[in-house]
Tab-separated table of C-alpha atoms and ligand atoms in Angstrom:
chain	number	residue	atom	x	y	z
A	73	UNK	CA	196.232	80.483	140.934
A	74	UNK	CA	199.515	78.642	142.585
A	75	UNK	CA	201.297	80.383	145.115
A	76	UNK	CA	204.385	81.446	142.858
A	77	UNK	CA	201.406	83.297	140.536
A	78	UNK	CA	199.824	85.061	143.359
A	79	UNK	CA	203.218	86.282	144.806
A	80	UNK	CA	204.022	88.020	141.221
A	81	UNK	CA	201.086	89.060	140.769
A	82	UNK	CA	201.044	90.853	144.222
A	83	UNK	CA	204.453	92.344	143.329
A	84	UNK	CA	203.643	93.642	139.996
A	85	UNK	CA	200.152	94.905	141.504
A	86	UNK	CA	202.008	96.613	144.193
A	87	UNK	CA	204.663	98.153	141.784
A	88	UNK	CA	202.186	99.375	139.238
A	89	UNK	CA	199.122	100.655	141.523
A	90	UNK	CA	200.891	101.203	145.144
A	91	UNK	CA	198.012	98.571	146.145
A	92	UNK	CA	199.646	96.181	148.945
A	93	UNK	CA	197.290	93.011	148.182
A	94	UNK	CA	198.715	91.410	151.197
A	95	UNK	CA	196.388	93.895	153.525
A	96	UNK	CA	193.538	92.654	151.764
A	97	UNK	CA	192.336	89.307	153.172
A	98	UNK	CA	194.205	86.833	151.652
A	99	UNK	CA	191.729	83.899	150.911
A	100	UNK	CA	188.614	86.241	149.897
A	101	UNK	CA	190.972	88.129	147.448
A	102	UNK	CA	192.882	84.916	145.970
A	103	UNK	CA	189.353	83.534	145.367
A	104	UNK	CA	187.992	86.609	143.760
A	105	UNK	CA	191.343	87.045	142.042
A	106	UNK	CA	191.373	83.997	140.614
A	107	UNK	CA	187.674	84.189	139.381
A	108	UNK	CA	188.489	87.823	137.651
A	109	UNK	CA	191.466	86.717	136.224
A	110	UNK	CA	189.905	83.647	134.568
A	111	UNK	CA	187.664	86.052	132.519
A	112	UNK	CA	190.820	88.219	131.590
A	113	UNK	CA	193.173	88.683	128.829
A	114	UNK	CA	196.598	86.841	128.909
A	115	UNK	CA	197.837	83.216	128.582
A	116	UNK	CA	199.694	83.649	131.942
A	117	UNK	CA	199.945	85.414	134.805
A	118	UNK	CA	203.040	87.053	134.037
A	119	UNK	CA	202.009	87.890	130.356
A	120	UNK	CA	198.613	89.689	131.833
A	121	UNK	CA	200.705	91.331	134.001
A	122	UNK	CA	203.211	92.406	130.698
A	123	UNK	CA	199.795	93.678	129.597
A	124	UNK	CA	198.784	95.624	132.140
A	125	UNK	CA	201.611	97.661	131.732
A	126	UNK	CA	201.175	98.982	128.938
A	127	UNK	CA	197.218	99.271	128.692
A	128	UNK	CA	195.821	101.704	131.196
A	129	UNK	CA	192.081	100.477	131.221
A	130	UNK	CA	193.065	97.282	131.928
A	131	UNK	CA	194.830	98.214	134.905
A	132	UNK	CA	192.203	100.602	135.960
A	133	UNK	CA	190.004	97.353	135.696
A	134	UNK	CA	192.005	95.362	138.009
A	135	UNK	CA	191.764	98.662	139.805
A	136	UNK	CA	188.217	98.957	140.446
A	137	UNK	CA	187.898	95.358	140.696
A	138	UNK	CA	190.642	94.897	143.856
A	139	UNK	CA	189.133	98.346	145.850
A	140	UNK	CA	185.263	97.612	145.002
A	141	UNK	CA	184.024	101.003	145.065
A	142	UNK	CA	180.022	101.261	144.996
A	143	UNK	CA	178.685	103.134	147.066
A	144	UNK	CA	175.708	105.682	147.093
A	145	UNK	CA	174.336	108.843	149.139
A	146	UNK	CA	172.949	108.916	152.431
A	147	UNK	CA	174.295	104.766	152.697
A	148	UNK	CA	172.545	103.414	155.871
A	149	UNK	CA	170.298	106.104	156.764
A	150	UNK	CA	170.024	105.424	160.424
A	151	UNK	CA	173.287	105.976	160.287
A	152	UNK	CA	172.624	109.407	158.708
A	153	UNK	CA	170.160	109.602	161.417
A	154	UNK	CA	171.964	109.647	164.359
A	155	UNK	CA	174.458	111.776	162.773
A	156	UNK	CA	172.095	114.508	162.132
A	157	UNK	CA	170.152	114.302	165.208
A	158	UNK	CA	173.297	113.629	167.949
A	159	UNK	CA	176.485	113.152	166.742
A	160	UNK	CA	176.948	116.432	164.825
A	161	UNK	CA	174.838	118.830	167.153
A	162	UNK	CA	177.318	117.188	170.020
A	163	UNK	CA	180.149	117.766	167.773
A	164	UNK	CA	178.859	121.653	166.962
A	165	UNK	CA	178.632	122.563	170.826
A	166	UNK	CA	182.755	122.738	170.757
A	167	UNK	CA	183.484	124.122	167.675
A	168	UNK	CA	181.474	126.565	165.404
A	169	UNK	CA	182.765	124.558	162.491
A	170	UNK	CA	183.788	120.745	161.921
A	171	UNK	CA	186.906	118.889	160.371
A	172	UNK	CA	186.103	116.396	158.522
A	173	UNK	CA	187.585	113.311	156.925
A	174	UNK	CA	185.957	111.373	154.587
A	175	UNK	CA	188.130	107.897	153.944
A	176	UNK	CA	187.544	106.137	151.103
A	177	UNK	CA	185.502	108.229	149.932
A	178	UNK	CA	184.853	106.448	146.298
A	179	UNK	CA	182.765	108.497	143.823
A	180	UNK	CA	181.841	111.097	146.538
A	181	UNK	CA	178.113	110.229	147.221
A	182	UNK	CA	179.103	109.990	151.612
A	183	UNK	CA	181.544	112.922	151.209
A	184	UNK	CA	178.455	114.778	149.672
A	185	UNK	CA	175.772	113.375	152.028
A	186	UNK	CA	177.839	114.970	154.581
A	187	UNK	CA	178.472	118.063	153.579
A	188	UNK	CA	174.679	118.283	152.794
A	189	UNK	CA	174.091	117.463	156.653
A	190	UNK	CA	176.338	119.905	157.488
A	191	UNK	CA	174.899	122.191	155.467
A	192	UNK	CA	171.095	121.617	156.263
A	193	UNK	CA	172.470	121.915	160.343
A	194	UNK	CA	174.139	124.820	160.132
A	195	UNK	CA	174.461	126.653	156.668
A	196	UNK	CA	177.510	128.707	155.393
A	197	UNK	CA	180.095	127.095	157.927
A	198	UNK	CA	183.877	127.082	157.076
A	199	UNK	CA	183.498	123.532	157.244
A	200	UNK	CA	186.425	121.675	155.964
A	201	UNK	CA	185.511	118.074	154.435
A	202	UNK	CA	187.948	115.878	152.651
A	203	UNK	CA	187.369	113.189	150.188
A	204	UNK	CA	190.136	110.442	150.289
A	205	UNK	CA	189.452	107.265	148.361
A	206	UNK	CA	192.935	105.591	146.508
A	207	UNK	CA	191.326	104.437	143.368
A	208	UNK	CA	191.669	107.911	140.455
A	209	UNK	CA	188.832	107.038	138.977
A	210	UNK	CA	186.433	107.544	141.412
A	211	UNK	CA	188.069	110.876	142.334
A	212	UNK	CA	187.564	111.866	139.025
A	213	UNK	CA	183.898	111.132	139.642
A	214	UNK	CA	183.846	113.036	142.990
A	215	UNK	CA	185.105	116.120	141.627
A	216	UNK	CA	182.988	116.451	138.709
A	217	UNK	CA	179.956	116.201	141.103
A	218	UNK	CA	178.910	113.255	139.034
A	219	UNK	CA	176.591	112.267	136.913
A	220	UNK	CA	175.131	109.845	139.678
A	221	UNK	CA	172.104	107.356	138.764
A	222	UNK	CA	168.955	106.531	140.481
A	223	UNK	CA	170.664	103.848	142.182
A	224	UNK	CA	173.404	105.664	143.884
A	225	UNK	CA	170.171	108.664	144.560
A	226	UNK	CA	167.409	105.986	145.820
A	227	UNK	CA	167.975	107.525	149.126
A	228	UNK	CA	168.260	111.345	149.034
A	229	UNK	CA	165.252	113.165	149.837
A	230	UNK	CA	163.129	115.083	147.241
A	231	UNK	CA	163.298	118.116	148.920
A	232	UNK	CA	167.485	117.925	148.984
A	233	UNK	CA	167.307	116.606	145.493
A	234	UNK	CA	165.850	119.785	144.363
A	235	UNK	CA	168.061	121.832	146.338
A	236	UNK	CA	171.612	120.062	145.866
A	237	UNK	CA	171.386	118.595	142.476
A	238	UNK	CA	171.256	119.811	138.735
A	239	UNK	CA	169.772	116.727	136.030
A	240	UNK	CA	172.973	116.187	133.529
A	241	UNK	CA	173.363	113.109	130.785
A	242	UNK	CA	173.584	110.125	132.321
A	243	UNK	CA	172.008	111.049	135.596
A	244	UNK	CA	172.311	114.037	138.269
A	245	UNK	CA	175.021	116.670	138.891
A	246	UNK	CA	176.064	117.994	142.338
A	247	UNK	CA	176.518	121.705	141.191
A	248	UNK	CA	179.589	123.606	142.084
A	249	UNK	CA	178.166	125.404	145.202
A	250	UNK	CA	178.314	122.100	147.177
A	251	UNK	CA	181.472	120.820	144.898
A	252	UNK	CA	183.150	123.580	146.738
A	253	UNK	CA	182.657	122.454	149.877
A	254	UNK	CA	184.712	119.010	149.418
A	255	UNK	CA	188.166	118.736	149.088
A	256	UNK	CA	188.531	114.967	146.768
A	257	UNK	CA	192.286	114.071	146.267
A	258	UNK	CA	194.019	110.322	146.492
A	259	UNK	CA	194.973	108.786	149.839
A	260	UNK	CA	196.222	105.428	150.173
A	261	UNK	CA	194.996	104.598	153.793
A	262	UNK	CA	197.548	101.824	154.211
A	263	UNK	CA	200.486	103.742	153.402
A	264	UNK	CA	200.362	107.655	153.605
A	265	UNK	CA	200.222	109.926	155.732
A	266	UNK	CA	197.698	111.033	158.265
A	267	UNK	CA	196.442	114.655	158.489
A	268	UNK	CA	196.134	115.687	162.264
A	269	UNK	CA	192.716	117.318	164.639
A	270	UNK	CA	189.601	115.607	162.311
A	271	UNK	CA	186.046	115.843	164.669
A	272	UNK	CA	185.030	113.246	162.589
A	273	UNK	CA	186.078	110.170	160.049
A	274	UNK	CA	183.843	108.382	158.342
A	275	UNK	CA	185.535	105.123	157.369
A	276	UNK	CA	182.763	102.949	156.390
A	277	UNK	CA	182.451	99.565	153.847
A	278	UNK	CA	186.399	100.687	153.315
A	279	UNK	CA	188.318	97.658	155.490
A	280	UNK	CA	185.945	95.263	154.867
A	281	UNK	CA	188.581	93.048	153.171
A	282	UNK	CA	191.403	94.027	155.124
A	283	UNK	CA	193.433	91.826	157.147
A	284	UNK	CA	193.195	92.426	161.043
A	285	UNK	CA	196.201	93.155	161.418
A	286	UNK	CA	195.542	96.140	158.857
A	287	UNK	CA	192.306	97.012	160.485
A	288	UNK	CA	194.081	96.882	164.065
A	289	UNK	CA	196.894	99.702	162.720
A	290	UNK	CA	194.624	101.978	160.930
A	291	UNK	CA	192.370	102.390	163.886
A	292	UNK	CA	195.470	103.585	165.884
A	293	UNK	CA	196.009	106.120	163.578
A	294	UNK	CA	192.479	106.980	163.249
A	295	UNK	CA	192.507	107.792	167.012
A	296	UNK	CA	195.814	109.793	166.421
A	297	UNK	CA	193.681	111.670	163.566
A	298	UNK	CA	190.562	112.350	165.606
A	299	UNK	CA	190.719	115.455	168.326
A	300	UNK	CA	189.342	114.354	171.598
A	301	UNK	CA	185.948	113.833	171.586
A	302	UNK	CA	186.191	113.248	168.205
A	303	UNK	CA	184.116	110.489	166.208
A	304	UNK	CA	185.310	107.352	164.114
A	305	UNK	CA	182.249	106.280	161.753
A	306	UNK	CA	182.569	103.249	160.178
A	307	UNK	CA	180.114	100.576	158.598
A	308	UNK	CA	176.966	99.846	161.151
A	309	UNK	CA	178.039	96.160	161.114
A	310	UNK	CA	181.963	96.397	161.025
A	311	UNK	CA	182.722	95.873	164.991
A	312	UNK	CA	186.261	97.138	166.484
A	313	UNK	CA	186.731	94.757	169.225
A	314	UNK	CA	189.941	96.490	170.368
A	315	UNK	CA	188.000	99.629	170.512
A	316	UNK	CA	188.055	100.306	174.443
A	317	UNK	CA	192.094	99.231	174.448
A	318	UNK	CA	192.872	101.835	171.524
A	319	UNK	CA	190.825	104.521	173.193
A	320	UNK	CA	187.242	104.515	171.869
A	321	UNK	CA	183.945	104.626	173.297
A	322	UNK	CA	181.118	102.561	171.062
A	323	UNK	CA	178.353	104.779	171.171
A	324	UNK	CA	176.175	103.294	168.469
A	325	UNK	CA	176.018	100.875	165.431
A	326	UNK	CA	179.282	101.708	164.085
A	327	UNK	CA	180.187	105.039	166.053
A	328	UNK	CA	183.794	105.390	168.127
A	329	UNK	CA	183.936	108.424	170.098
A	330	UNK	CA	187.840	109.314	171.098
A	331	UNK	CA	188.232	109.563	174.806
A	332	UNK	CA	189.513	111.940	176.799
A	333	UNK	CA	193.404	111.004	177.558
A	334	UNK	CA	192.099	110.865	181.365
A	335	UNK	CA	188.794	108.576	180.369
A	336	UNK	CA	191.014	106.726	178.380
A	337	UNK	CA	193.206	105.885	181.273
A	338	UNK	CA	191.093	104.619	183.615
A	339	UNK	CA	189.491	102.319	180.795
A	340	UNK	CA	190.366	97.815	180.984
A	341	UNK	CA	193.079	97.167	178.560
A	342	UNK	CA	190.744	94.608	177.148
A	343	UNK	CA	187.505	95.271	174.549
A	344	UNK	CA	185.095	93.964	176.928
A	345	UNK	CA	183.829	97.178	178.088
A	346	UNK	CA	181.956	98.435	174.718
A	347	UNK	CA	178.173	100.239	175.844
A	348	UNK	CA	176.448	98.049	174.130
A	349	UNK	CA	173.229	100.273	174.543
A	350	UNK	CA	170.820	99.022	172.007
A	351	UNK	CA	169.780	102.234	169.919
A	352	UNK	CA	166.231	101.975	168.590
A	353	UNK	CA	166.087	103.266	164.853
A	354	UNK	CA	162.604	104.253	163.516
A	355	UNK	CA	161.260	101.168	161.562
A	356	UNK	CA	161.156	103.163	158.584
A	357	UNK	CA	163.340	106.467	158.289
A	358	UNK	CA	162.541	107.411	154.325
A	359	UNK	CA	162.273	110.392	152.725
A	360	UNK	CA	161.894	112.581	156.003
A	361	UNK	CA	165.393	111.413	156.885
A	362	UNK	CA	166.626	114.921	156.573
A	363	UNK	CA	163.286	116.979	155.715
A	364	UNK	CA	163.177	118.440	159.053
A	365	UNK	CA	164.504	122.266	158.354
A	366	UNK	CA	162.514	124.072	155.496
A	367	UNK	CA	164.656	125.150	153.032
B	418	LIG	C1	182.759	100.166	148.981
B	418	LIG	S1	183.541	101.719	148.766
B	418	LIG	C2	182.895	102.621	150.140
B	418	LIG	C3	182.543	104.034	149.784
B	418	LIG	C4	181.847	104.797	150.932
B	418	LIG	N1	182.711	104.910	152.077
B	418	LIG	C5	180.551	104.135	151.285
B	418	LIG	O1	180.437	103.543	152.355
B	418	LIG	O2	179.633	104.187	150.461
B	418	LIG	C6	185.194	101.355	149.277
B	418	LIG	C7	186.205	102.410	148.844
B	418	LIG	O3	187.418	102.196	149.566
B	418	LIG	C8	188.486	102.523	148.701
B	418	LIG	N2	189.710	101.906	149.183
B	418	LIG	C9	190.038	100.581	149.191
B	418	LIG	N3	191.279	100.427	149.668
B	418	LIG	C10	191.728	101.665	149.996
B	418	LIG	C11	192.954	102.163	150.537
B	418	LIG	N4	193.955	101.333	150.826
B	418	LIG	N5	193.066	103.496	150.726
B	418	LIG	C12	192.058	104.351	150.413
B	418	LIG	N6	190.888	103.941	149.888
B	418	LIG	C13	190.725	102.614	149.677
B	418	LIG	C14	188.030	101.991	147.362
B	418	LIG	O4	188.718	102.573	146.273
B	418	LIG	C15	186.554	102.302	147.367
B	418	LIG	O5	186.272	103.509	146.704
């Protein structure tokens, strides 16, 4: 794709889907771009674009395509892990119940592992949980609980698959006593609004392709978002190396604890000072992951 291609293309993308390509890294998504595009419709770039206009499953393509939104429940469970074990019993000593954000949130399966946690922790809190995720379809998804496959299931335990989830066509149903408990609706995390006082947001396999620059804002605002003490989860391999200069605290593979404004203070203004504590995960965490209260 030339440059003068990509530039319309961007536009028209932007114009039609409120997706800002130029966020997105901008070699990785030419390339992938250009590879999608090659199997697509349309002589030219501007007559695909004519096309996608006026054919909303093409654009919902292109959609899906530019956000990539797999995901499945209880993604990294060592993650899931520490959550259950630390991070949420810390979180429950201050507040009775939690605020929490899940951000890009895609079909619902982490929104949904969460509010299972919670739910498993301490049962029949006034928990708030939100599902964010820009991309309609997959909210769609979210809020009808499903049908999820055996792939997006592979890691839920038996015991929480009999207790959270109904068999439907096409796969399993989260039933509406746990649909209740998450809040889906569309949030475009490079351009809306943040809400304000979250204990926790789970960001994770979201900014993967995002420019730095991108990734450098929205953690600012995350750390706005996030009441003191508060925790930033995002994928176990996506590092913030600005983390200690914004106002974080690494705690594990992936975690960002908000500190105090008075810890925060007296912390380097360079990312050299991460606790890079190495955090020993059970070789195998399976289907015990969350077994641990009898139901
Ligand atoms: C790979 S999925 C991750 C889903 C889940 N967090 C997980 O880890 O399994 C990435 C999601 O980010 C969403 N996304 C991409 N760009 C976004 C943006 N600018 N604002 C909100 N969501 C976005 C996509 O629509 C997609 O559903």
């Amino acid at each position: 794709m030339n440059d003068a291609d990509y530039l319309y293309l961007k536009r028209r993308v932007l114009a039609l889907t409120s997706i800002d390509i130029d966020a997105y890294k901008s070699q990785q998504m030419r390339r992938r771009l250009g590879t999608f595009l090659a199997r697509s419709p349309g002589t030219n770039i501007v007559s695909y674009c004519r096309m996608l206009e006026n054919d909303e499953d093409m654009l919902k393509r292109l959609q899906d395509f530019l956000t990539i939104n797999v995901s499945e429940f209880f993604r990294d469970l060592p993650q899931f892990e520490r959550l259950k074990t630390s991070v949420v019993p810390e979180l429950l000593r201050h507040r009775a119940s939690l605020n929490v954000w899940s951000a890009g949130c895609s079909c619902g399966a982490e929104s949904y592992s969460l509010a299972m946690l919670l739910e498993e922790l301490c049962p029949n809190r006034p928990h708030r949980i939100l599902g964010r995720d820009i991309d309609e379809a997959s909210l769609v998804r979210a809020q009808a609980g499903g049908p999820y496959g055996a792939g997006e299931l592979r890691n839920v335990p038996r015991r929480l698959l009999r207790a959270y989830f109904a068999p439907s066509a096409g796969g399993q149903c989260v039933p509406e006593g746990l649909r209740r408990k998450v809040e889906f609706r569309r949030h475009n995390l490079l351009c809306d609004e943040f809400e304000e006082g979250f204990d926790l947001i789970a960001c994770r396999n979201v900014t993967i392709y995002f420019t730095e620059a991108a990734k450098a804002g929205l953690n600012r605002r995350f750390h706005s978002a996030l009441r003191e003490g508060g925790v930033l989860l995002v994928g176990a391999t996506e590092i913030m190396l600005d983390a200690a200069e914004i106002g974080f605290t690494r705690t594990g593979p992936g975690f960002y604890r908000k500190l105090s404004g008075a810890a925060a203070a007296g912390i380097p203004r360079v990312s050299a000072g991460f606790s890079r504590r190495a955090v020993g995960w059970p070789a195998a965490i399976s289907q015990g992951v969350l077994n641990q209260r009898g139901r």
